Short mmCIF file of C-alpha atoms in Angstrom, two decimals:
data_model
loop_
_atom_site.label_atom_id
_atom_site.label_comp_id
_atom_site.label_asym_id
_atom_site.label_seq_id
_atom_site.Cartn_x
_atom_site.Cartn_y
_atom_site.Cartn_z
CA MET L 132 102.18 97.10 108.21
CA ARG L 133 100.37 98.60 105.28
CA GLU L 134 103.82 99.69 103.64
CA PHE L 135 105.65 97.09 103.87
CA LEU L 136 102.69 95.04 102.45
CA ILE L 137 102.38 98.18 98.80
CA ARG L 138 106.18 98.28 99.01
CA THR L 139 105.76 93.95 98.61
CA PHE L 140 103.41 93.23 96.11
CA ILE L 141 103.36 96.25 93.98
CA LYS L 142 105.80 96.99 91.89
CA ASP L 143 106.67 100.71 90.93
CA ALA L 144 104.39 102.13 94.03
CA ASP L 145 105.23 105.37 93.26
CA CYS L 146 103.35 105.57 89.56
CA ILE L 147 100.19 105.84 90.96
CA LYS L 148 98.64 107.70 88.00
CA ALA L 149 99.54 104.21 85.51
CA PRO L 150 96.64 102.11 84.99
CA ALA L 151 98.66 98.65 85.40
CA VAL L 152 99.96 100.35 88.69
CA ARG L 153 96.31 101.47 90.03
CA THR L 154 95.40 97.76 89.32
CA ARG L 155 98.01 96.47 91.31
CA TYR L 156 96.96 98.52 94.19
CA GLY L 157 93.30 97.74 93.23
CA ASN L 158 94.20 93.54 93.92
CA LEU L 159 96.56 94.03 96.82
CA ALA L 160 93.80 95.96 98.57
CA SER L 161 91.00 93.45 97.25
CA LEU L 162 92.78 89.79 98.55
CA THR L 163 93.90 91.88 101.66
CA GLY L 164 89.89 92.39 102.76
CA MET L 165 88.97 89.08 101.86
CA LEU L 166 91.47 87.60 103.86
CA VAL L 167 91.00 89.68 106.94
CA ASN L 168 87.37 89.49 107.27
CA ILE L 169 87.45 85.53 106.40
CA ALA L 170 89.27 85.51 109.29
CA VAL L 171 86.72 87.45 111.49
CA CYS L 172 83.74 85.85 109.72
CA LEU L 173 85.30 82.48 110.99
CA GLY L 174 86.17 83.39 114.68
CA GLU L 175 82.52 86.03 115.33
CA LEU L 176 80.72 82.39 113.57
CA ILE L 177 82.44 79.85 115.84
CA VAL L 178 82.11 81.96 119.11
CA GLY L 179 78.64 83.03 118.26
CA PHE L 180 76.86 79.98 118.23
CA ILE L 181 78.42 78.55 121.30
CA VAL L 182 77.51 81.45 123.40
CA GLY L 183 74.29 82.24 121.39
CA SER L 184 74.58 85.71 119.93
CA LEU L 185 72.62 86.64 117.29
CA ALA L 186 74.75 89.86 116.96
CA MET L 187 77.68 87.68 116.88
CA ILE L 188 76.43 85.31 114.26
CA SER L 189 74.70 88.55 112.20
CA ASP L 190 77.89 90.26 112.20
CA GLY L 191 79.76 86.88 111.27
CA LEU L 192 77.55 86.56 108.21
CA HIS L 193 77.85 90.43 107.45
CA ASN L 194 81.73 89.86 107.43
CA VAL L 195 80.70 86.92 104.79
CA ALA L 196 78.94 89.62 102.57
CA ASP L 197 82.46 91.89 103.03
CA ALA L 198 84.98 89.05 102.04
CA GLY L 199 82.86 88.88 98.52
CA GLY L 200 82.37 92.52 98.56
CA SER L 201 86.08 92.56 98.55
CA ALA L 202 85.99 89.81 96.03
CA ILE L 203 83.57 92.04 93.95
CA SER L 204 85.75 94.66 93.60
CA LEU L 205 88.96 92.57 92.85
CA LEU L 206 87.39 91.34 89.80
CA SER L 207 86.10 95.22 89.17
CA PHE L 208 89.68 95.52 88.78
CA ARG L 209 90.65 92.96 86.37
CA LEU L 210 87.27 93.73 84.35
CA SER L 211 88.51 97.64 84.31
CA ALA L 212 92.08 97.05 83.13
CA ARG L 213 90.54 95.24 79.67
CA LYS L 214 92.16 97.19 77.02
CA PRO L 215 90.03 99.05 74.53
CA ASP L 216 87.99 97.02 71.72
CA GLN L 217 85.66 97.91 69.03
CA GLU L 218 82.87 98.18 71.17
CA HIS L 219 84.75 99.81 73.99
CA PRO L 220 87.07 102.39 72.44
CA TYR L 221 87.52 104.28 75.58
CA GLY L 222 87.88 101.52 77.95
CA HIS L 223 86.26 99.44 80.56
CA GLY L 224 86.94 101.52 83.18
CA ARG L 225 83.88 102.37 84.92
CA MET L 226 82.87 98.76 84.96
CA GLU L 227 84.16 99.59 88.95
CA TYR L 228 81.68 102.15 89.09
CA LEU L 229 79.36 99.23 87.70
CA PHE L 230 80.36 96.58 90.45
CA SER L 231 80.05 99.31 92.49
CA VAL L 232 76.46 100.16 92.24
CA GLY L 233 76.03 96.02 92.31
CA PHE L 234 77.66 96.39 95.81
CA SER L 235 75.81 99.11 96.97
CA VAL L 236 73.00 96.37 96.25
CA LEU L 237 73.88 93.51 97.92
CA LEU L 238 74.74 95.73 101.72
CA PHE L 239 70.84 97.21 101.15
CA VAL L 240 69.87 93.00 100.65
CA ILE L 241 71.98 92.34 104.20
CA ALA L 242 70.63 95.09 105.78
CA ILE L 243 66.93 94.53 105.71
CA GLN L 244 67.64 91.14 106.51
CA LEU L 245 69.78 91.51 109.54
CA LEU L 246 66.08 93.65 110.34
CA ILE L 247 64.18 91.02 109.97
CA GLU L 248 66.27 88.80 112.20
CA ALA L 249 66.60 91.77 114.74
CA VAL L 250 62.71 92.29 114.75
CA HIS L 251 62.22 88.76 115.69
CA ARG L 252 64.91 88.37 118.26
CA ILE L 253 63.49 92.00 119.79
CA MET L 254 59.93 90.56 119.87
CA ASN L 255 60.99 86.65 121.29
CA PRO L 256 63.76 87.76 123.39
CA GLU L 257 66.69 85.27 124.28
CA ILE L 258 68.99 85.66 127.28
CA VAL L 259 72.92 85.43 126.22
CA ASP L 260 75.35 84.22 128.24
CA PHE L 261 78.43 86.44 129.52
CA SER L 262 81.82 84.82 128.06
CA MET L 263 85.23 86.28 128.52
CA VAL L 264 86.29 84.17 125.40
CA ALA L 265 83.75 86.37 123.48
CA LEU L 266 84.70 89.30 124.56
CA ILE L 267 88.39 88.40 123.97
CA VAL L 268 87.23 87.90 119.96
CA MET L 269 85.20 90.53 118.98
CA ILE L 270 88.06 92.93 120.91
CA VAL L 271 90.56 90.93 118.37
CA VAL L 272 87.98 91.57 115.40
CA MET L 273 87.66 95.38 115.93
CA GLY L 274 91.39 95.80 115.97
CA LEU L 275 91.19 93.98 113.21
CA LYS L 276 88.73 95.86 111.44
CA ILE L 277 90.13 99.26 112.43
CA TRP L 278 93.02 98.46 110.50
CA LEU L 279 91.20 97.40 107.63
CA LEU L 280 88.91 100.21 107.96
CA SER L 281 92.93 102.01 107.73
CA PHE L 282 94.27 100.11 104.86
CA LEU L 283 91.36 100.77 102.27
CA LYS L 284 90.42 104.13 102.75
CA TYR L 285 94.09 105.04 102.30
CA MET L 286 94.24 102.67 99.31
CA GLY L 287 90.65 104.52 98.02
CA ASN L 288 91.87 107.13 98.07
CA ARG L 289 95.43 106.87 96.51
CA ILE L 290 93.93 105.68 93.76
CA ASP L 291 90.83 107.24 93.29
CA SER L 292 88.62 104.34 93.99
CA PRO L 293 85.14 104.56 94.65
CA ILE L 294 84.69 100.49 95.34
CA LEU L 295 87.47 100.57 98.13
CA ARG L 296 86.07 103.35 99.59
CA ALA L 297 82.98 102.06 99.23
CA ASN L 298 84.67 99.05 101.49
CA SER L 299 86.20 101.01 104.25
CA LEU L 300 82.67 102.80 104.58
CA GLU L 301 81.03 99.47 104.69
CA CYS L 302 84.19 98.71 107.72
CA LEU L 303 83.31 101.79 109.45
CA SER L 304 80.27 100.81 110.35
CA ASP L 305 81.46 97.19 110.78
CA VAL L 306 83.68 99.10 113.86
CA TRP L 307 81.00 100.40 115.31
CA ALA L 308 78.84 97.07 115.12
CA THR L 309 81.11 95.61 116.66
CA CYS L 310 81.74 98.30 119.52
CA GLY L 311 78.54 98.05 120.40
CA ILE L 312 77.91 93.71 120.20
CA THR L 313 80.52 94.01 122.46
CA ALA L 314 79.37 96.24 125.62
CA GLY L 315 75.74 94.24 124.26
CA LEU L 316 77.58 90.98 125.60
CA LEU L 317 78.80 93.00 128.91
CA ILE L 318 75.10 94.82 129.52
CA GLY L 319 73.34 91.69 128.26
CA SER L 320 74.66 89.67 131.89
CA TYR L 321 73.89 92.88 134.43
CA VAL L 322 70.55 93.53 132.54
CA LYS L 323 67.31 91.10 131.36
CA LEU L 324 66.66 93.32 128.29
CA PRO L 325 66.61 92.05 124.66
CA VAL L 326 69.79 94.01 124.16
CA ASP L 327 71.20 91.79 121.15
CA GLY L 328 68.20 92.09 119.08
CA TYR L 329 68.29 96.20 119.50
CA LEU L 330 72.04 96.05 119.14
CA SER L 331 71.54 93.71 115.50
CA ALA L 332 69.30 96.25 114.33
CA ILE L 333 71.68 98.97 114.80
CA VAL L 334 73.88 96.74 112.79
CA ALA L 335 71.55 96.40 110.05
CA VAL L 336 70.77 100.74 109.71
CA MET L 337 74.42 101.30 109.39
CA ILE L 338 75.09 98.58 106.83
CA GLY L 339 72.31 100.33 104.65
CA ARG L 340 73.30 103.73 105.32
CA ALA L 341 76.25 102.65 104.07
CA GLY L 342 74.97 101.14 101.34
CA PHE L 343 73.19 104.81 100.45
CA GLU L 344 76.53 106.09 100.23
CA VAL L 345 78.07 103.81 97.60
CA PHE L 346 75.27 103.88 95.45
CA LYS L 347 74.73 107.80 95.49
CA GLU L 348 78.76 107.96 94.53
CA SER L 349 78.55 105.45 91.52
CA THR L 350 75.56 106.32 90.03
CA SER L 351 76.65 110.28 90.38
CA ARG L 352 79.99 109.13 88.60
CA LEU L 353 78.15 107.25 86.21
CA LEU L 354 75.95 110.07 84.71
CA GLY L 355 78.60 112.32 84.43
CA ASN L 356 79.92 114.07 87.97
CA GLU L 357 81.52 117.20 88.12
CA PRO L 358 85.19 116.55 88.31
CA ARG L 359 87.18 117.01 91.19
CA PRO L 360 88.64 120.64 92.08
CA GLU L 361 92.09 119.00 92.04
CA ARG L 362 91.63 117.92 89.15
CA VAL L 363 90.35 121.19 87.44
CA ARG L 364 93.57 123.25 88.75
CA GLU L 365 95.99 120.59 88.01
CA ILE L 366 95.11 120.24 84.18
CA ALA L 367 94.46 124.38 84.49
CA ALA L 368 97.96 124.97 86.20
CA PHE L 369 99.29 122.42 83.41
CA VAL L 370 98.34 123.86 80.51
CA SER L 371 98.61 127.16 81.24
CA SER L 372 102.24 126.93 82.27
CA TYR L 373 103.41 126.75 79.09
CA ASP L 374 105.36 129.79 76.89
CA GLY L 375 102.20 131.23 74.68
CA VAL L 376 99.15 130.56 76.28
CA MET L 377 97.06 133.75 77.23
CA GLY L 378 94.19 132.10 78.73
CA ILE L 379 92.13 128.67 78.93
CA HIS L 380 88.69 128.06 79.06
CA ASP L 381 85.71 125.82 78.23
CA LEU L 382 87.52 122.74 80.05
CA MET L 383 85.46 119.57 79.78
CA VAL L 384 86.46 116.29 81.69
CA HIS L 385 84.90 112.70 80.45
CA ASP L 386 84.82 110.09 82.93
CA TYR L 387 85.62 106.83 81.00
CA GLY L 388 86.66 105.38 85.15
CA PRO L 389 89.72 105.68 86.79
CA GLY L 390 92.59 106.19 84.25
CA HIS L 391 90.34 106.15 81.43
CA GLU L 392 90.42 109.93 81.10
CA PHE L 393 89.55 112.22 77.95
CA ALA L 394 89.25 116.23 78.58
CA SER L 395 88.84 118.72 76.00
CA ILE L 396 89.80 123.29 76.38
CA HIS L 397 89.90 125.75 74.38
CA VAL L 398 93.41 127.81 74.42
CA GLU L 399 93.88 131.40 73.44
CA VAL L 400 96.81 132.32 71.62
CA ASP L 401 98.11 135.45 69.85
CA ALA L 402 96.78 135.67 66.48
CA LYS L 403 99.24 137.60 65.06
CA GLN L 404 101.47 134.44 66.35
CA ASP L 405 102.62 131.90 63.22
CA ILE L 406 99.64 129.48 63.19
CA ILE L 407 102.11 126.32 62.58
CA LYS L 408 104.68 127.56 65.57
CA SER L 409 100.85 127.98 67.68
CA HIS L 410 100.12 124.96 66.39
CA ASN L 411 102.99 122.81 67.08
CA MET L 412 103.16 123.74 70.60
CA VAL L 413 99.19 122.61 70.70
CA GLU L 414 100.10 119.23 70.36
CA LYS L 415 102.98 119.61 72.46
CA ILE L 416 100.30 120.08 75.44
CA GLU L 417 98.36 117.00 74.43
CA ARG L 418 101.20 114.61 74.36
CA ASP L 419 102.73 115.61 77.37
CA ALA L 420 99.02 115.50 79.15
CA TRP L 421 99.55 112.02 78.67
CA ARG L 422 102.73 111.46 79.87
CA GLN L 423 102.30 113.66 82.51
CA LEU L 424 98.65 113.35 83.38
CA ASN L 425 97.51 110.15 81.78
CA LEU L 426 94.76 112.64 80.23
CA ARG L 427 93.86 112.33 77.13
CA LEU L 428 93.12 115.87 76.17
CA THR L 429 91.63 117.53 72.71
CA ILE L 430 92.66 121.79 72.71
CA HIS L 431 90.63 123.96 70.46
CA MET L 432 92.70 126.96 69.91
CA ASP L 433 91.35 129.70 70.06
CA PRO L 434 93.52 133.23 68.11
CA LEU L 435 92.65 136.11 69.85
CA VAL L 436 93.97 139.51 69.15
CA ARG L 437 95.50 142.01 71.78
CA ASN L 438 95.71 145.46 71.34
CA LYS L 439 94.95 148.92 73.65
CA GLU L 440 91.13 149.23 72.91
CA THR L 441 90.21 145.44 73.09
CA GLU L 442 91.93 145.17 76.41
CA GLU L 443 90.10 148.75 77.42
CA ILE L 444 86.35 146.89 76.09
CA TYR L 445 87.51 143.34 78.15
CA ASP L 446 88.32 145.32 81.16
CA ARG L 447 84.74 148.05 80.88
CA VAL L 448 82.55 145.16 80.03
CA ARG L 449 83.87 142.99 82.91
CA ARG L 450 83.46 145.42 85.76
CA VAL L 451 79.44 145.79 84.29
CA ILE L 452 78.79 142.29 84.70
CA LYS L 453 80.56 141.99 87.65
CA ALA L 454 79.00 145.10 89.36
CA TYR L 455 75.15 142.97 87.98
CA ASN L 456 76.63 139.87 89.31
CA PRO L 457 80.12 139.08 90.71
CA ASP L 458 79.86 135.43 90.59
CA LEU L 459 79.32 135.66 86.23
CA SER L 460 82.72 135.93 84.15
CA ILE L 461 83.33 136.12 80.33
CA HIS L 462 86.02 135.08 78.24
CA ASP L 463 87.36 134.62 74.14
CA LEU L 464 86.03 138.58 74.16
CA ARG L 465 86.92 139.81 70.35
CA ALA L 466 86.28 143.66 69.00
CA VAL L 467 85.20 143.48 65.92
CA PRO L 468 84.63 147.27 64.50
CA ASP L 469 81.40 148.00 61.77
CA GLY L 470 81.61 151.32 60.68
CA ASP L 471 80.62 153.80 64.01
CA LYS L 472 79.92 150.77 66.23
CA ILE L 473 81.46 147.93 67.21
CA ASN L 474 80.69 144.31 67.22
CA VAL L 475 81.47 142.64 71.36
CA ILE L 476 81.64 139.10 71.13
CA PHE L 477 82.61 137.11 74.50
CA ASP L 478 81.09 134.08 76.06
CA LEU L 479 79.51 134.40 79.69
CA VAL L 480 80.17 132.31 82.31
CA VAL L 481 76.96 131.34 84.75
CA PRO L 482 77.25 129.30 87.69
CA TYR L 483 74.33 126.47 88.97
CA SER L 484 73.66 128.16 91.78
CA GLU L 485 72.30 131.13 89.58
CA HIS L 486 68.21 130.33 89.56
CA LYS L 487 67.70 132.53 86.29
CA ARG L 488 67.36 130.47 83.67
CA LEU L 489 70.53 131.31 80.82
CA ASN L 490 68.20 133.22 78.15
CA ASP L 491 67.28 136.26 80.54
CA ILE L 492 70.89 136.29 82.18
CA GLY L 493 72.52 136.70 78.80
CA HIS L 494 69.17 139.40 77.34
CA ALA L 495 69.64 141.02 80.97
CA VAL L 496 73.78 141.84 80.37
CA LYS L 497 73.64 142.85 76.79
CA GLU L 498 71.07 145.25 77.74
CA ILE L 499 73.18 146.70 80.75
CA LEU L 500 76.13 146.73 78.21
CA GLU L 501 74.28 148.14 74.96
CA ALA L 502 72.47 151.33 76.78
CA MET L 503 75.15 151.89 78.96
CA GLU L 504 77.77 151.86 75.51
CA PRO L 505 75.27 153.10 72.80
CA LYS L 506 78.47 151.93 70.25
CA TYR L 507 78.76 148.35 71.60
CA ILE L 508 76.52 145.73 69.81
CA ILE L 509 76.69 142.35 72.09
CA HIS L 510 77.02 139.15 71.05
CA LEU L 511 77.34 137.12 73.67
CA THR L 512 76.82 133.28 74.28
CA ALA L 513 75.98 132.18 78.17
CA GLU L 514 76.49 129.17 79.41
CA HIS L 515 77.33 127.27 82.55
CA SER L 516 81.03 126.03 82.93
CA TYR L 517 81.59 122.04 83.42
CA THR L 518 84.34 122.72 85.64
CA GLY L 519 81.65 123.21 88.99
CA SER L 520 82.89 125.50 91.04
CA GLU L 521 86.28 126.14 89.93
CA ASN L 522 86.61 128.93 88.44
CA ILE L 523 89.60 128.63 84.97
CA HIS L 524 88.25 131.19 83.27
CA GLU L 525 89.73 134.79 84.12
#
């Protein structure tokens, strides 16, 4: 069914990096979520009122919110697809993250309302009559929700959409809640306990937890989280594949929403190479990055002198630094003679897991190197990486 829907309603379905295709995926997923949730809502509300099950009615009302969540995701894809303008030259892609935050708030509100109703039912229990019709409806609902969960999760991961993943996460809580309600219908017919109320409370907790997960991911992206490791490796491998690239470092990826990604990177080239040729190579990489990776890439060119003496200094410095801390790395090393001394200039990359201050680590490394090699004058810049745990510097 999933592949049938994709091939039927999404043109150029395999070109997922194209913004227009990504929007089609989002529209299809959102509309499908709306239709399924509306159908589930009507079925649960009708049967819930007939048998007097608060859990079924609550879950049915919750599905109204689910349909609303799909409508929110549909609106977010439409607004995110708007072209850049004078006020927003980087596009409107972050609208999806803003809507995801709004969706998480909606989940919190629903969770609180259901919890209040559940407590009321626990304090004022009512016996729920068993109904075979209700049982059948809940089993059908569970099947539909499991399919929708799988569908939304697949679509969200395929186009890297936080709001679709949020909808799938919310569907997961629905599956467990529906399973609990079904069990409650069976248990409630034998045990004179307010099972209905307890199950409604469980549903509320699950909805609240889903809201927290959505809020956490969306706000993290708005604040500027680290790029995905696979994306870092993809960009690094792409740039390094060009002849003339001797090394790369200082990759920074700026996420302005899916399909609106900007990045900058330093590319090391041979200082002996004709500068025009190196510049043409850099421009070609930038153009190809847009066509192949859908990435607006800006490259800073670092000309390096690579000779036997520089290589020996690099190896010596690297060994000392690795002995001091294996998690440290260096790049962009230059050796500039100054009389009987050598100015050794490089950048020192320190992981965020290192609790010491950058200046303290840099000062310690400088003292060790100058003590071991008196002819060295160390000029280092200690910095954190913008690629998380992915080390592309060595």
